[in-house]
Coordinates of C-alpha atoms and ligand atoms in Angstrom, one line a residue:
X8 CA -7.6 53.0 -56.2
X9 CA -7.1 57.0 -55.3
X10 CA -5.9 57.9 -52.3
X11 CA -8.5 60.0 -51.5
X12 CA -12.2 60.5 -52.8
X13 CA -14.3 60.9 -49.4
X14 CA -15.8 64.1 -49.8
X15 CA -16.4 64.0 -53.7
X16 CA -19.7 62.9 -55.4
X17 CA -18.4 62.2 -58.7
X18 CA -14.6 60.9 -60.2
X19 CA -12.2 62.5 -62.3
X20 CA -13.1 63.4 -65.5
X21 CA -11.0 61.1 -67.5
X22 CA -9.2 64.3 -69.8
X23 CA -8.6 65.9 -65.9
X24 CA -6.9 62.5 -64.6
X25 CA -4.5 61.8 -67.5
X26 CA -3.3 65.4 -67.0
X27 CA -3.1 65.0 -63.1
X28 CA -1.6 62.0 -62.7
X29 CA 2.3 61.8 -62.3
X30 CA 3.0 58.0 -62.0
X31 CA 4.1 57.6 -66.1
X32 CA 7.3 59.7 -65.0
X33 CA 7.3 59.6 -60.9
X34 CA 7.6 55.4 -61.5
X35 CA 11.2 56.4 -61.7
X36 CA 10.9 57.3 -57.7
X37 CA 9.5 53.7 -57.0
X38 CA 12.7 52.3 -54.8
X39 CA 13.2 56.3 -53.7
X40 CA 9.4 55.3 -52.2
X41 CA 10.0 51.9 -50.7
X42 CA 13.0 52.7 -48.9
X43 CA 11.4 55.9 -47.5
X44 CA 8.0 54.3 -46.8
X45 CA 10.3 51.2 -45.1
X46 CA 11.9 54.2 -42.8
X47 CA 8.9 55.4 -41.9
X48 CA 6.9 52.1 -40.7
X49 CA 9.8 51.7 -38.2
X50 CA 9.9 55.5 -37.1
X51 CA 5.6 55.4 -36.6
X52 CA 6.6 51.7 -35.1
X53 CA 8.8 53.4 -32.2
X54 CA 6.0 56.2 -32.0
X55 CA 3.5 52.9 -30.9
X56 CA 1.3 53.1 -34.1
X57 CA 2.5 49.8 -35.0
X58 CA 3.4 46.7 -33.1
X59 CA 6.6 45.1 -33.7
X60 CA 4.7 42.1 -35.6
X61 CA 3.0 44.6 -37.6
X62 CA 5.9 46.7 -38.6
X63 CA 8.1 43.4 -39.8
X64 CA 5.1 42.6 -41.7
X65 CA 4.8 45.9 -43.7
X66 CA 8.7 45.5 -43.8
X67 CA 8.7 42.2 -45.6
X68 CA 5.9 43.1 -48.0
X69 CA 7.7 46.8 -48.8
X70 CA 11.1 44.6 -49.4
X71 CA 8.7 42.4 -52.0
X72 CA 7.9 45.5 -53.7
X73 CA 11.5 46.8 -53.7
X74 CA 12.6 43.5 -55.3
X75 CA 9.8 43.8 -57.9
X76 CA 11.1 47.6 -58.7
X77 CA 14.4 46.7 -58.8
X78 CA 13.9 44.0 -61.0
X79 CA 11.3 45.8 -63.5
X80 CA 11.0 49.6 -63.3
X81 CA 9.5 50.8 -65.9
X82 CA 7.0 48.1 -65.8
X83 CA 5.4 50.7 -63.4
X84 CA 4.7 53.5 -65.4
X85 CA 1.0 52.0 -67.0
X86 CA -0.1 50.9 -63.9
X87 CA -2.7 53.7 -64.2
X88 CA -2.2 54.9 -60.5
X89 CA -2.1 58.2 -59.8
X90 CA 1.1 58.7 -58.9
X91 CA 4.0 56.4 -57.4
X92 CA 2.7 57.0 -53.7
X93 CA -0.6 55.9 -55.2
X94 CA 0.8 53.1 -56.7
X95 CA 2.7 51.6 -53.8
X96 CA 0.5 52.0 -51.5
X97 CA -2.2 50.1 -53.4
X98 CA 0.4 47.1 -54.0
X99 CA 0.7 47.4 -50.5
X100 CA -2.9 46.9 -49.5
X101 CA -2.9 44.2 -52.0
X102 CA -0.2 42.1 -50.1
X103 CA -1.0 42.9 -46.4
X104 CA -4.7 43.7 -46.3
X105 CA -5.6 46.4 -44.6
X106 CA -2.5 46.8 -42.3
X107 CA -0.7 48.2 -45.3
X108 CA -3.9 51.1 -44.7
X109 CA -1.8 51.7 -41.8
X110 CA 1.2 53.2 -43.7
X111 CA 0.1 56.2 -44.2
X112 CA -0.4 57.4 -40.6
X113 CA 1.1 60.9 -40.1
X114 CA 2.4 61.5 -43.2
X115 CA 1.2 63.4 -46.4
X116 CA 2.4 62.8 -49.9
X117 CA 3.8 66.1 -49.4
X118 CA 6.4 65.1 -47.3
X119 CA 7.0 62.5 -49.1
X120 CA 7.4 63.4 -52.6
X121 CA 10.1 65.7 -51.0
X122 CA 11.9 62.7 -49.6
X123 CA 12.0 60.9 -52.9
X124 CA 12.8 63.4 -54.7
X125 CA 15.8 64.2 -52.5
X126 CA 16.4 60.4 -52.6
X127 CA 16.6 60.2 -56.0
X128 CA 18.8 63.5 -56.6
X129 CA 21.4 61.9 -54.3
X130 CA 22.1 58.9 -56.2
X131 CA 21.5 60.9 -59.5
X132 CA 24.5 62.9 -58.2
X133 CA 26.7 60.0 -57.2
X134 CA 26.1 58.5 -60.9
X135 CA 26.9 62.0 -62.5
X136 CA 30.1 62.3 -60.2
X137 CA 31.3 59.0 -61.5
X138 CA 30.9 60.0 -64.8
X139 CA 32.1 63.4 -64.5
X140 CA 35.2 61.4 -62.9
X141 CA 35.6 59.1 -65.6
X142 CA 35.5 61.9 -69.0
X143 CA 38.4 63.7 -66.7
X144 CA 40.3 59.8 -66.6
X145 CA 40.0 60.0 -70.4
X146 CA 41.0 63.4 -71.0
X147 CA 44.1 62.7 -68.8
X148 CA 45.4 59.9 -70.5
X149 CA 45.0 61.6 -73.8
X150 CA 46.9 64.7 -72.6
X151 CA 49.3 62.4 -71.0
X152 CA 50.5 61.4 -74.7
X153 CA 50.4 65.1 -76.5
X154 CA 52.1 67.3 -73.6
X155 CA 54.7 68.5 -76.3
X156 CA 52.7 68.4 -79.2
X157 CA 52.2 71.8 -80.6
X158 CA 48.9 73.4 -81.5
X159 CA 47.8 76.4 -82.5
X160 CA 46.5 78.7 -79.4
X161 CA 43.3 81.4 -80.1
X162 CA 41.6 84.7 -78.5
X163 CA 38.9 85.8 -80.8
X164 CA 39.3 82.8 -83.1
X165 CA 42.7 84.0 -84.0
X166 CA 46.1 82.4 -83.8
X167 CA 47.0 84.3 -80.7
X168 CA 50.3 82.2 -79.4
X169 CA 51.0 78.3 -79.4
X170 CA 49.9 75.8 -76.6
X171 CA 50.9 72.1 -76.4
X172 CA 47.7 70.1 -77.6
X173 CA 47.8 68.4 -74.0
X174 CA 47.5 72.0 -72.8
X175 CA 44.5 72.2 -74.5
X176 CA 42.7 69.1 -73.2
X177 CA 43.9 69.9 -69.6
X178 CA 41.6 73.0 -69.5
X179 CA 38.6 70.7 -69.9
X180 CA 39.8 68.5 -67.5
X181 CA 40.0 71.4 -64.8
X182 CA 36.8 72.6 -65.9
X183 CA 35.1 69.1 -65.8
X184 CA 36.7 69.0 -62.2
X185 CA 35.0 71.9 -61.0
X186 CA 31.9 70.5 -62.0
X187 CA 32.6 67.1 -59.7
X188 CA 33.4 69.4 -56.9
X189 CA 30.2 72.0 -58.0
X190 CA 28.2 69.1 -57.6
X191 CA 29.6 67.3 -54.9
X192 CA 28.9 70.4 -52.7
X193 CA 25.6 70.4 -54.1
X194 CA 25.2 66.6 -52.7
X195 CA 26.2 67.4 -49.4
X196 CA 23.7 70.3 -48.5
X197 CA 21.1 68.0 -50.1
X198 CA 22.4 65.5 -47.6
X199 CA 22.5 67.8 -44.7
X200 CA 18.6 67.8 -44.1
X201 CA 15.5 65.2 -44.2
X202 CA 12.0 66.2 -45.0
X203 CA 10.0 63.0 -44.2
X204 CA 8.3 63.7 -40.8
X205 CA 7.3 67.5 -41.9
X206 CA 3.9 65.9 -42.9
X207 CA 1.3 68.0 -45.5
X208 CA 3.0 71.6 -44.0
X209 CA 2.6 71.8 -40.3
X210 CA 4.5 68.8 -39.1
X211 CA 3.4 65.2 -37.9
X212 CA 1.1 64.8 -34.9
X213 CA 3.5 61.8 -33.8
X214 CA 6.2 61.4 -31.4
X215 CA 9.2 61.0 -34.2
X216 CA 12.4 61.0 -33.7
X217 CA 12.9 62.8 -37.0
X218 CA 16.7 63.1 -36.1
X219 CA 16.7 59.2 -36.1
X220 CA 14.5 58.8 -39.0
X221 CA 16.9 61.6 -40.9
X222 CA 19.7 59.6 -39.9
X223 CA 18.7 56.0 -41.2
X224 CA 18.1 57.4 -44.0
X225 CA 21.5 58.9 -44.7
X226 CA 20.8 62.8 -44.1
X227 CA 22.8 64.3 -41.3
X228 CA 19.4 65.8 -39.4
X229 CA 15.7 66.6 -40.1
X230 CA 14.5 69.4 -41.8
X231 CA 14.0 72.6 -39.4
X232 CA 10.9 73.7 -40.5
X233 CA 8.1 72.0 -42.0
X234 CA 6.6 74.7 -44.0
X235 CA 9.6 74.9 -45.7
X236 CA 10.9 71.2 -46.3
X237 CA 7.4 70.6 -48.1
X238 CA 8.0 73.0 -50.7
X239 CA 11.7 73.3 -50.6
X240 CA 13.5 72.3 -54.4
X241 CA 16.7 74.4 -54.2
X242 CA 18.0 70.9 -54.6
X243 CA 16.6 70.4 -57.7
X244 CA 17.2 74.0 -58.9
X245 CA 20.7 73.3 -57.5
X246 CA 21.1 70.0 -59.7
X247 CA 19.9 71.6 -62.6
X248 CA 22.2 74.8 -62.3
X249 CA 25.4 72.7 -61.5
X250 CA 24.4 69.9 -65.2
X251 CA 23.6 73.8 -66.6
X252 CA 27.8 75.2 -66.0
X253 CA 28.6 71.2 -67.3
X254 CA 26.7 71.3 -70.7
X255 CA 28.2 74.8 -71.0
X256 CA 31.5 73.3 -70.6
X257 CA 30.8 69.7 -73.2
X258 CA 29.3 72.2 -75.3
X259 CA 32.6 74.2 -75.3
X260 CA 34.6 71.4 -75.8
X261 CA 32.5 70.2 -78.8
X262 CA 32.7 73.5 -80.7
X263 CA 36.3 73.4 -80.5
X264 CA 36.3 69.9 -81.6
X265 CA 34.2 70.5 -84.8
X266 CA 36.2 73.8 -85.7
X267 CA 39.5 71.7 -85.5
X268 CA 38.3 68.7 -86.8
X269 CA 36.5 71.1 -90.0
X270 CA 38.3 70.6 -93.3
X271 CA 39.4 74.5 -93.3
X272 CA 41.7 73.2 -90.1
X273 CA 42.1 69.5 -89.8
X274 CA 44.1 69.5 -87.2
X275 CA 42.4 66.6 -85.1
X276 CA 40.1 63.6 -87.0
X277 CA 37.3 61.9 -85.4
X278 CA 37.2 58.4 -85.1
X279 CA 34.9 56.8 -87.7
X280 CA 32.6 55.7 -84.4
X281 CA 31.5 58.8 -82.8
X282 CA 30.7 60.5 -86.9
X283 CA 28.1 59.6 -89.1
X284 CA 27.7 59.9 -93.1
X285 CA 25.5 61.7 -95.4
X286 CA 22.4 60.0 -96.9
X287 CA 23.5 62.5 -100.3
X288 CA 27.0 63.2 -99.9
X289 CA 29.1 60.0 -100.4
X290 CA 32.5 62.2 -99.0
X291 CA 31.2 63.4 -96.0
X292 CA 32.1 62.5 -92.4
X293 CA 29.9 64.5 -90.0
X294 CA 31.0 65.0 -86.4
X295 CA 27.0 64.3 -85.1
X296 CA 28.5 63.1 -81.5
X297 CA 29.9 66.7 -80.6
X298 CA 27.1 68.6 -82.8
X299 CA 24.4 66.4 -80.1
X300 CA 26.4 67.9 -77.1
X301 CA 26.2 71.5 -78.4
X302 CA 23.2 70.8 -79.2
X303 CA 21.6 69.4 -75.9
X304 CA 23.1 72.0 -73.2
X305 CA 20.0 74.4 -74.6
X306 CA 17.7 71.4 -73.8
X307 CA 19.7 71.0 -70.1
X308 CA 19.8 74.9 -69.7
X309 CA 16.3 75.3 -70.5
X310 CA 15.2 73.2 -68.0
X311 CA 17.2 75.2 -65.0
X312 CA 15.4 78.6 -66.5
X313 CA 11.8 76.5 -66.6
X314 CA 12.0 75.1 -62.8
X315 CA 13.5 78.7 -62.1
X316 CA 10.0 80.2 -63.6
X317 CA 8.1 77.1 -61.8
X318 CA 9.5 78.0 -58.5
X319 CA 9.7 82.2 -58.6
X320 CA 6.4 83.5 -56.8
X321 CA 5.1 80.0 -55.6
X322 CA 3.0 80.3 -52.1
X323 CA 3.9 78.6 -49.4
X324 CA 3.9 75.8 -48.7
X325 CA 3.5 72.9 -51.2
X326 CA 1.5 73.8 -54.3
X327 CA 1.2 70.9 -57.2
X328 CA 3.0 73.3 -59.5
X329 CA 5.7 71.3 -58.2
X330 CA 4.9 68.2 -59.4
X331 CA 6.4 70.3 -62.6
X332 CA 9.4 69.4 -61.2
X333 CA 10.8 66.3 -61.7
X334 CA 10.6 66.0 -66.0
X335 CA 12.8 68.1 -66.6
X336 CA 15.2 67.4 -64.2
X337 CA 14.8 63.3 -65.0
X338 CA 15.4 64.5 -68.5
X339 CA 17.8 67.3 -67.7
X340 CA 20.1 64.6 -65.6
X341 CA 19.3 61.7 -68.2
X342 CA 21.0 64.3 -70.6
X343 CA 24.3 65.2 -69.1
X344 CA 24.6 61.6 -68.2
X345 CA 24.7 60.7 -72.0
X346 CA 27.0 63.6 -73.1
X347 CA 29.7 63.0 -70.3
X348 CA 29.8 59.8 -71.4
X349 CA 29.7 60.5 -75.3
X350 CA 32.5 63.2 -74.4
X351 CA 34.6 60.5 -73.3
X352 CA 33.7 58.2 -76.1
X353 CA 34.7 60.9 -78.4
X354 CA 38.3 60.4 -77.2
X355 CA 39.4 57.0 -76.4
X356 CA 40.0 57.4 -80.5
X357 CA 40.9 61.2 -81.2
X358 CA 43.9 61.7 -83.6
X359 CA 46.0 65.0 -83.5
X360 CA 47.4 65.7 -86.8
X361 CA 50.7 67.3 -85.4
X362 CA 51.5 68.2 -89.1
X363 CA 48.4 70.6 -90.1
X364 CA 48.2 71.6 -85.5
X365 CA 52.2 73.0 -86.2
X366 CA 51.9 74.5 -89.3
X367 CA 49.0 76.5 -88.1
X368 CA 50.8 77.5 -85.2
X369 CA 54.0 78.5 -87.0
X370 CA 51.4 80.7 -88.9
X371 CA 49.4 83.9 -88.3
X372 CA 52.7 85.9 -86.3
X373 CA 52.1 83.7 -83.4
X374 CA 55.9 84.3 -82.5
X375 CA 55.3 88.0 -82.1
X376 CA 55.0 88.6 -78.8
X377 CA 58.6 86.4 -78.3
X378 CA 60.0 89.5 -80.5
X379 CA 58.9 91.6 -78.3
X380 CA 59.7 89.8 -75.4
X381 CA 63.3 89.2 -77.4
X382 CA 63.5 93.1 -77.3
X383 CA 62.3 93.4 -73.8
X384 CA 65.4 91.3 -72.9
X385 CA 67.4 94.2 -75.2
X386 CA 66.3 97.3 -72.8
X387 CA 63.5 98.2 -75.0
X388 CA 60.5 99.1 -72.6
X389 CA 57.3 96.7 -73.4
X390 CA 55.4 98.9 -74.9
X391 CA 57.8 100.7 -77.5
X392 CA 58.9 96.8 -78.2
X393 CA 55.1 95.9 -78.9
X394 CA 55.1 99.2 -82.1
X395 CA 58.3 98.2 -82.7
X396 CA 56.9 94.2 -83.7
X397 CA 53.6 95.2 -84.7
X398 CA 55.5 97.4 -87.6
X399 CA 57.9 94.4 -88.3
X400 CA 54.3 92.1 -88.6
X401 CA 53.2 94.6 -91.4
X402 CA 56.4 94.0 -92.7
X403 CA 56.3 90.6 -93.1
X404 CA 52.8 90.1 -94.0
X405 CA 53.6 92.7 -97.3
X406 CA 56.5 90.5 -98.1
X407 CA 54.5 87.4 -97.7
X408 CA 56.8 86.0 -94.6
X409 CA 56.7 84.7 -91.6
X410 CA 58.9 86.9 -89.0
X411 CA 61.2 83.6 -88.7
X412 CA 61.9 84.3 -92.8
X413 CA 62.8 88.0 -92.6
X414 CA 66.7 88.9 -92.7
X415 CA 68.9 90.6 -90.0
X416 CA 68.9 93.3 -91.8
X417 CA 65.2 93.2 -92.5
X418 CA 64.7 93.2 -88.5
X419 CA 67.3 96.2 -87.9
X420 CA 65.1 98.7 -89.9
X421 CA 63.2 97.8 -86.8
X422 CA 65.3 98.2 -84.1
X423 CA 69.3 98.1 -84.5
X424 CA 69.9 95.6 -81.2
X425 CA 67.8 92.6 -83.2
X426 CA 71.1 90.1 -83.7
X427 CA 71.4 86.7 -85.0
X428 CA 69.9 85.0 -82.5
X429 CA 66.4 86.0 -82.4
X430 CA 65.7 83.0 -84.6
X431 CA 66.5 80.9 -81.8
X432 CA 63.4 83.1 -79.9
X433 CA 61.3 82.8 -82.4
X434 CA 61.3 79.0 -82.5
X435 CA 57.8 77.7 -81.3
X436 CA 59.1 75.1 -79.0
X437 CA 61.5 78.0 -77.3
X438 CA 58.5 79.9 -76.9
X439 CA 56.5 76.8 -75.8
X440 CA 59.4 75.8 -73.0
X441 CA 59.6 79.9 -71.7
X442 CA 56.0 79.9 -70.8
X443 CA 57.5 77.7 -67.6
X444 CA 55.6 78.9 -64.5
X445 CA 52.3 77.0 -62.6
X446 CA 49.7 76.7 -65.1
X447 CA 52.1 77.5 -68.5
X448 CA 51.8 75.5 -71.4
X449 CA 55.6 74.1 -71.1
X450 CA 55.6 70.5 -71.1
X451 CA 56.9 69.8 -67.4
X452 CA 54.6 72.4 -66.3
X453 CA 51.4 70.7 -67.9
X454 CA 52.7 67.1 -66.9
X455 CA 52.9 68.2 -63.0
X456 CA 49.0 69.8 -63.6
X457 CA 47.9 66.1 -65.0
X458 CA 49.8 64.5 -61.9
X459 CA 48.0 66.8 -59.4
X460 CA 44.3 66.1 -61.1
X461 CA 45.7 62.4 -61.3
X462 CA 46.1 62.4 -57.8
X463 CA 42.9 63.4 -57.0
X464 CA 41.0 60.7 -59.4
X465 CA 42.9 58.1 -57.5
X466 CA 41.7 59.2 -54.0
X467 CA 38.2 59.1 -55.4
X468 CA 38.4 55.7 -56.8
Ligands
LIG227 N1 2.6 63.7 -57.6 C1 2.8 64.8 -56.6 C2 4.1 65.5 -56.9 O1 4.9 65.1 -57.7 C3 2.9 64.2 -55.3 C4 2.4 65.0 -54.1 C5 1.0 65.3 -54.2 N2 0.5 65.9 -53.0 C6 -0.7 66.3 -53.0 N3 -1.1 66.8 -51.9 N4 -1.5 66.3 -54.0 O2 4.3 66.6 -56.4

């Protein structure tokens, strides 16, 4: 049964229909539906379009509904309605006869589909912020047990100077925690205002509280302007940019994985669970988890540029290019869902190598700015100091040494005040303890960063 048909002499072309119709992916806005349509009896109730015995009615049947989309969701989706409106109020009618007709009264599938939506982005976010939450919980307690470890620290893919492995995984963690409070924000200004009530553009013709209505329905008021809250999807655009920056970041964290877990640097090894073999290649052990999160931030950032291109230019007020909406985004969330929680998967059972991570930071002259620093300390300005070691590197690298290996008297062609105690400065976990200030890589400094971030997991739980 459509929800319309009056004025038109002949159906839907079948080939028209299946490309209309939204319900095989709206289904997934069925409880979104019942709990706004369940709103809206009692606010049209209080406006005296339904009695009291009519409004528990429509109540009881809506709950039946609810139970039967809570218990069986996608059962929906080849109901053959047009969309999920469609469908529920046909179930509706079914149950209640024609007071479930009634439903309908002053509102428009327009303002509607806005609520739902909205509906469904809230809880969307409060699942993602749980997960979000939960990959920082893991990478905490891995850090927590490699805060002195040394690993090899990069700018340009080159040894630049060494970092504790714990250092390493903290950086996700703070990026992963901007994300929870990227989208928590996000969450709050979808909260802050309620569509239902805005009708098909210009408003409902009934006396509605729409404050109340916003506030039994857990937003803080009703929309402002009708026009706008029909068409409004920043929210959407919003979701999409903040699981956009977070695939960025998993994708980030992958590529680094794969490079140090690559045979050329072994310095960390997958667990045999999140890796899969080759159907040729008996030796091989290919690290598929993180090469799926790389690979699905294009599929998450291509849906924020396609509702971007959906929204740019659209009239006002709600057009059914919108319907284009809510695919991607399902798709989009249903994504960054999986590869938080992959991400985390990938290390309840990561093992550093601390051999291969220190050796590679002992190599490549990642030591050299502590000579300079070393020479600093010895009244040579900064900048003289940084010829002075980039000469003693060329050195070194045409003996086939590290700086550590060269003599005194090697180091006094290079400056006469080097003594026998720049070995001592030159020692990796020297270096790693100097770097002691608010966000260094010195151990106490990165196991005060993992108690503040701890601290703020535990007043979230
Ligand atoms: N399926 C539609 C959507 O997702 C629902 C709103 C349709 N409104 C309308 N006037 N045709 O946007």
């Amino acid at each position: 049964m459509a929800l319309w048909g009056g004025r038109f002499t002949q159906g839907p072309d079948q080939r028209f229909k299946d490309f209309n119709d939204s319900l095989k992916f709206d289904y997934r806005m069925a409880v979104e539906d019942l709990e706004g349509s369940k709103a809206w009896a009692q606010a049209i109730c209080q406006a005296g379009v339904l009695s009291a015995e009519e409004c528990s009615r429509l109540q009881a049947a809506l709950d039946e509904l609810l139970a039967e989309a809570q218990d069986n969701l996608a059962a929906i989706a080849s109901a053959g309605d047009e969309d999920i409106h469609s469908y529920v109020e046909r179930r509706l009618i079914e149950k209640v006869g024609d007071l479930g007709k009634k439903l309908h009264t002053g509102r428009s599938r327009n303002d509607q589909v806005a609520l739902d939506l909205k509906l469904w982005c809230r809880k969307a976010c409060e699942v993602i912020l749980k997960s979000i939450s939960d990959l920082e919980r893991e990478l905490i307690a891995v850090a927590k047990g490699h805060s002195e470890d040394i690993f090899p620290g990069y700018t340009h893919l080159q040894r630049a100077q060494p970092v504790t492995f714990g250092h390493w995984i903290m950086a996700y963690a703070q990026m992963f925690e901007r994300d929870y409070q990227r989208l928590s924000n996000a969450l709050e200004l979808i909260k802050s205002s309620c569509p239902l009530g805005s009708a098909a553009l210009a408003g409902t013709a009934y006396k509605i509280d729409r404050d109340a209505l916003a506030k039994s329905l857990g937003f803080a008021a009703a929309s402002p302007n009708s026009l706008d809250a029909v068409s409004d999807r920043d929210h959407v655009m919003e979701l999409l940019s903040c699981a956009s920056i977070s695939m960025v970041h998993l994708s980030r964290l992958a590529e680094d994985l794969i490079i140090y877990n690559s045979g050329e640097a072994r310095f960390v090894e997958l667990s045999d669970t999140v890796t899969s073999g080759s159907s040729l290649m008996p030796q091989k052990k290919n690290p598929d988890a993180l090469e799926l999160i790389r690979g699905k931030c294009g599929r998450v950032v291509g849906a924020l540029s396609g509702m971007l291109v959906t929204m740019k230019a659209l009239p006002m007020a709600y057009d059914k290019d919108l319907q284009e909406d809510k695919e991607r985004l399902f798709d989009a969330v249903d994504t960054w869902h999986d590869c938080l929680q992959m991400a985390a998967l990938v290390f309840t059972d990561l093992r550093l190598n601390r051999h291969e991570a220190l050796l590679a930071a002992k190599g490549g002259y990642s030591n050299a700015t502590e000579l300079a620093d070393y020479l600093v300390a010895r009244g040579v300005p900064f900048r003289e100091a940084h010829g002075i070691v980039g000469r003693a590197v060329l050195f070194a690298i045409e003996k086939g040494k590290a700086l550590e290996d060269l003599s005194v008297d090697d180091f006094q062609q290079f400056n006469p005040s080097i003594g026998g105690d720049v070995y001592e400065a030159l020692e990796l976990h020297h270096l790693i303890n100097k770097r002691d200030v608010k966000g260094g890589t010195a151990p106490h400094q990165v196991q005060a960063e993992i108690k503040v971030l701890e601290q703020k997991l535990a007043a979230r739980a």
